[in-house]
PDB file of C-alpha atoms in Angstrom:
ATOM      1  CA  GLN A   1     -41.237  43.385 -34.731  1.00  0.00           C
ATOM      2  CA  VAL A   2     -40.508  39.738 -35.525  1.00  0.00           C
ATOM      3  CA  ARG A   3     -43.294  37.264 -34.846  1.00  0.00           C
ATOM      4  CA  LEU A   4     -43.148  33.484 -35.091  1.00  0.00           C
ATOM      5  CA  VAL A   5     -46.308  31.487 -35.594  1.00  0.00           C
ATOM      6  CA  GLU A   6     -46.239  27.724 -35.137  1.00  0.00           C
ATOM      7  CA  SER A   7     -48.869  25.334 -36.417  1.00  0.00           C
ATOM      8  CA  GLY A   8     -49.414  21.643 -36.991  1.00  0.00           C
ATOM      9  CA  GLY A   9     -49.780  20.378 -33.452  1.00  0.00           C
ATOM     10  CA  GLY A  10     -52.530  18.042 -32.350  1.00  0.00           C
ATOM     11  CA  LEU A  11     -53.341  14.573 -31.088  1.00  0.00           C
ATOM     12  CA  VAL A  12     -51.711  11.594 -32.766  1.00  0.00           C
ATOM     13  CA  GLN A  13     -51.391   7.924 -31.942  1.00  0.00           C
ATOM     14  CA  ALA A  14     -48.024   6.403 -31.137  1.00  0.00           C
ATOM     15  CA  GLY A  15     -46.219   5.466 -34.321  1.00  0.00           C
ATOM     16  CA  GLY A  16     -47.926   8.232 -36.245  1.00  0.00           C
ATOM     17  CA  SER A  17     -46.544  11.332 -37.876  1.00  0.00           C
ATOM     18  CA  ARG A  18     -47.009  15.058 -37.586  1.00  0.00           C
ATOM     19  CA  ARG A  19     -45.538  18.044 -39.407  1.00  0.00           C
ATOM     20  CA  LEU A  20     -45.009  21.327 -37.614  1.00  0.00           C
ATOM     21  CA  SER A  21     -44.570  24.660 -39.359  1.00  0.00           C
ATOM     22  CA  CYS A  22     -43.070  27.917 -38.156  1.00  0.00           C
ATOM     23  CA  VAL A  23     -43.683  31.084 -40.117  1.00  0.00           C
ATOM     24  CA  PRO A  24     -41.726  34.196 -39.186  1.00  0.00           C
ATOM     25  CA  SER A  25     -42.915  37.653 -40.139  1.00  0.00           C
ATOM     26  CA  GLY A  26     -41.739  41.213 -39.714  1.00  0.00           C
ATOM     27  CA  GLY A  27     -38.243  42.377 -40.434  1.00  0.00           C
ATOM     28  CA  ILE A  28     -36.506  39.224 -41.558  1.00  0.00           C
ATOM     29  CA  PHE A  29     -34.004  40.111 -44.271  1.00  0.00           C
ATOM     30  CA  SER A  30     -31.683  37.149 -44.136  1.00  0.00           C
ATOM     31  CA  ILE A  31     -31.778  33.447 -43.464  1.00  0.00           C
ATOM     32  CA  PRO A  32     -31.273  33.170 -39.722  1.00  0.00           C
ATOM     33  CA  PRO A  33     -30.556  30.112 -37.613  1.00  0.00           C
ATOM     34  CA  MET A  34     -33.792  28.562 -36.446  1.00  0.00           C
ATOM     35  CA  ALA A  35     -34.625  25.721 -34.125  1.00  0.00           C
ATOM     36  CA  TRP A  36     -37.389  23.712 -32.489  1.00  0.00           C
ATOM     37  CA  TYR A  37     -37.614  23.218 -28.762  1.00  0.00           C
ATOM     38  CA  ARG A  38     -40.145  21.398 -26.628  1.00  0.00           C
ATOM     39  CA  GLN A  39     -41.351  21.471 -23.076  1.00  0.00           C
ATOM     40  CA  ALA A  40     -43.198  18.655 -21.431  1.00  0.00           C
ATOM     41  CA  PRO A  41     -45.237  19.136 -18.237  1.00  0.00           C
ATOM     42  CA  GLY A  42     -42.956  19.474 -15.219  1.00  0.00           C
ATOM     43  CA  LYS A  43     -39.818  19.454 -17.344  1.00  0.00           C
ATOM     44  CA  GLN A  44     -37.402  22.051 -18.627  1.00  0.00           C
ATOM     45  CA  ARG A  45     -37.532  23.263 -22.198  1.00  0.00           C
ATOM     46  CA  GLU A  46     -35.154  21.244 -24.369  1.00  0.00           C
ATOM     47  CA  SER A  47     -33.650  21.568 -27.808  1.00  0.00           C
ATOM     48  CA  VAL A  48     -35.128  19.211 -30.390  1.00  0.00           C
ATOM     49  CA  ALA A  49     -33.583  20.196 -33.703  1.00  0.00           C
ATOM     50  CA  GLY A  50     -31.979  23.161 -35.392  1.00  0.00           C
ATOM     51  CA  ILE A  51     -30.897  24.423 -38.742  1.00  0.00           C
ATOM     52  CA  THR A  52     -28.113  26.921 -39.367  1.00  0.00           C
ATOM     53  CA  SER A  53     -28.043  29.752 -41.891  1.00  0.00           C
ATOM     54  CA  GLY A  54     -26.005  27.511 -44.136  1.00  0.00           C
ATOM     55  CA  GLY A  55     -28.451  24.650 -43.904  1.00  0.00           C
ATOM     56  CA  SER A  56     -26.615  22.377 -41.512  1.00  0.00           C
ATOM     57  CA  THR A  57     -28.892  20.476 -39.160  1.00  0.00           C
ATOM     58  CA  TYR A  58     -28.590  19.010 -35.699  1.00  0.00           C
ATOM     59  CA  TYR A  59     -30.855  16.889 -33.551  1.00  0.00           C
ATOM     60  CA  ALA A  60     -31.298  15.752 -29.963  1.00  0.00           C
ATOM     61  CA  ASP A  61     -30.305  12.108 -29.562  1.00  0.00           C
ATOM     62  CA  SER A  62     -33.872  11.267 -28.560  1.00  0.00           C
ATOM     63  CA  VAL A  63     -35.286  12.272 -31.964  1.00  0.00           C
ATOM     64  CA  LYS A  64     -32.474  11.320 -34.350  1.00  0.00           C
ATOM     65  CA  GLY A  65     -33.737   9.178 -37.192  1.00  0.00           C
ATOM     66  CA  ARG A  66     -37.366  10.113 -36.470  1.00  0.00           C
ATOM     67  CA  PHE A  67     -37.528  13.895 -36.830  1.00  0.00           C
ATOM     68  CA  THR A  68     -36.377  16.037 -39.751  1.00  0.00           C
ATOM     69  CA  ILE A  69     -35.979  19.796 -39.716  1.00  0.00           C
ATOM     70  CA  SER A  70     -36.080  21.686 -42.994  1.00  0.00           C
ATOM     71  CA  ARG A  71     -36.723  25.207 -44.276  1.00  0.00           C
ATOM     72  CA  ASP A  72     -38.166  27.031 -47.211  1.00  0.00           C
ATOM     73  CA  ASN A  73     -35.537  29.622 -48.011  1.00  0.00           C
ATOM     74  CA  ALA A  74     -37.929  31.734 -50.002  1.00  0.00           C
ATOM     75  CA  ARG A  75     -39.884  32.570 -46.866  1.00  0.00           C
ATOM     76  CA  THR A  76     -37.578  31.394 -44.090  1.00  0.00           C
ATOM     77  CA  MET A  77     -40.310  29.001 -42.959  1.00  0.00           C
ATOM     78  CA  VAL A  78     -39.111  26.104 -40.917  1.00  0.00           C
ATOM     79  CA  PHE A  79     -40.715  22.677 -40.675  1.00  0.00           C
ATOM     80  CA  LEU A  80     -40.344  19.764 -38.294  1.00  0.00           C
ATOM     81  CA  GLN A  81     -41.407  16.447 -39.734  1.00  0.00           C
ATOM     82  CA  MET A  82     -41.969  14.031 -36.879  1.00  0.00           C
ATOM     83  CA  ASN A  83     -42.295  10.315 -37.638  1.00  0.00           C
ATOM     84  CA  ASN A  84     -42.730   7.256 -35.427  1.00  0.00           C
ATOM     85  CA  LEU A  85     -43.975   9.460 -32.609  1.00  0.00           C
ATOM     86  CA  LYS A  86     -43.807   8.162 -29.061  1.00  0.00           C
ATOM     87  CA  PRO A  87     -45.786   9.124 -25.965  1.00  0.00           C
ATOM     88  CA  GLU A  88     -42.629  10.722 -24.555  1.00  0.00           C
ATOM     89  CA  ASP A  89     -42.672  13.178 -27.453  1.00  0.00           C
ATOM     90  CA  THR A  90     -45.755  14.766 -25.911  1.00  0.00           C
ATOM     91  CA  ALA A  91     -44.946  18.434 -25.260  1.00  0.00           C
ATOM     92  CA  VAL A  92     -45.504  21.991 -26.333  1.00  0.00           C
ATOM     93  CA  TYR A  93     -43.234  22.602 -29.303  1.00  0.00           C
ATOM     94  CA  TYR A  94     -41.701  26.025 -29.767  1.00  0.00           C
ATOM     95  CA  CYS A  95     -39.968  27.652 -32.713  1.00  0.00           C
ATOM     96  CA  ARG A  96     -36.946  29.838 -32.050  1.00  0.00           C
ATOM     97  CA  LEU A  97     -35.274  32.349 -34.364  1.00  0.00           C
ATOM     98  CA  THR A  98     -31.899  33.871 -33.578  1.00  0.00           C
ATOM     99  CA  THR A  99     -30.457  37.052 -35.013  1.00  0.00           C
ATOM    100  CA  THR A 100     -27.224  38.852 -34.156  1.00  0.00           C
ATOM    101  CA  SER A 101     -29.067  41.042 -31.674  1.00  0.00           C
ATOM    102  CA  ASN A 102     -32.193  39.174 -30.616  1.00  0.00           C
ATOM    103  CA  ASP A 103     -33.798  35.892 -29.798  1.00  0.00           C
ATOM    104  CA  TYR A 104     -37.418  35.261 -30.773  1.00  0.00           C
ATOM    105  CA  TRP A 105     -39.852  32.536 -29.699  1.00  0.00           C
ATOM    106  CA  GLY A 106     -43.249  31.499 -30.967  1.00  0.00           C
ATOM    107  CA  GLN A 107     -46.233  30.878 -28.767  1.00  0.00           C
ATOM    108  CA  GLY A 108     -45.932  27.097 -29.025  1.00  0.00           C
ATOM    109  CA  THR A 109     -48.071  24.313 -30.447  1.00  0.00           C
ATOM    110  CA  GLN A 110     -49.192  21.285 -28.420  1.00  0.00           C
ATOM    111  CA  VAL A 111     -48.354  17.818 -29.632  1.00  0.00           C
ATOM    112  CA  THR A 112     -49.966  14.947 -27.741  1.00  0.00           C
ATOM    113  CA  VAL A 113     -49.052  11.353 -28.532  1.00  0.00           C
ATOM    114  CA  SER A 114     -51.393   8.722 -27.218  1.00  0.00           C
ATOM    115  CA  SER A 115     -50.234   5.153 -26.512  1.00  0.00           C
TER     116      SER A 115
END
C-alpha cells in the first residue's frame, strides 16, 4: 500500500519562504509522476506544480517564478520550494503520486501566510 507523507507546512510571513517535502513509501519501484496541489478554504483543489518521470516540470501561472518543484530520485521524494509567499498562497498543500493503475494522495500540510 502506497502512502504519501507531507511535511514542512506552517505559519510564515508574506515574502518569506517554506519548503515542503513529500515522502512516498510502500511499493514504489519506479520514478512516477508526482505533483503538488492546494486547497484554500471555500475553494476547489488546484494544481500547483508537477514533475514527470523524465524530470520535466510545470507550474500554475500563479506560482511561476516563485515556486520550484524538485525530486530526489534515490527515494522518489518530492519537494516544493516556495519563495516570496503571499497571503493568497494560504492553503492545505497535498502531494499526489500517479501510477499506471492508481492515484495516491497525502494527508496534506497546512501553509498559512500572514500579511
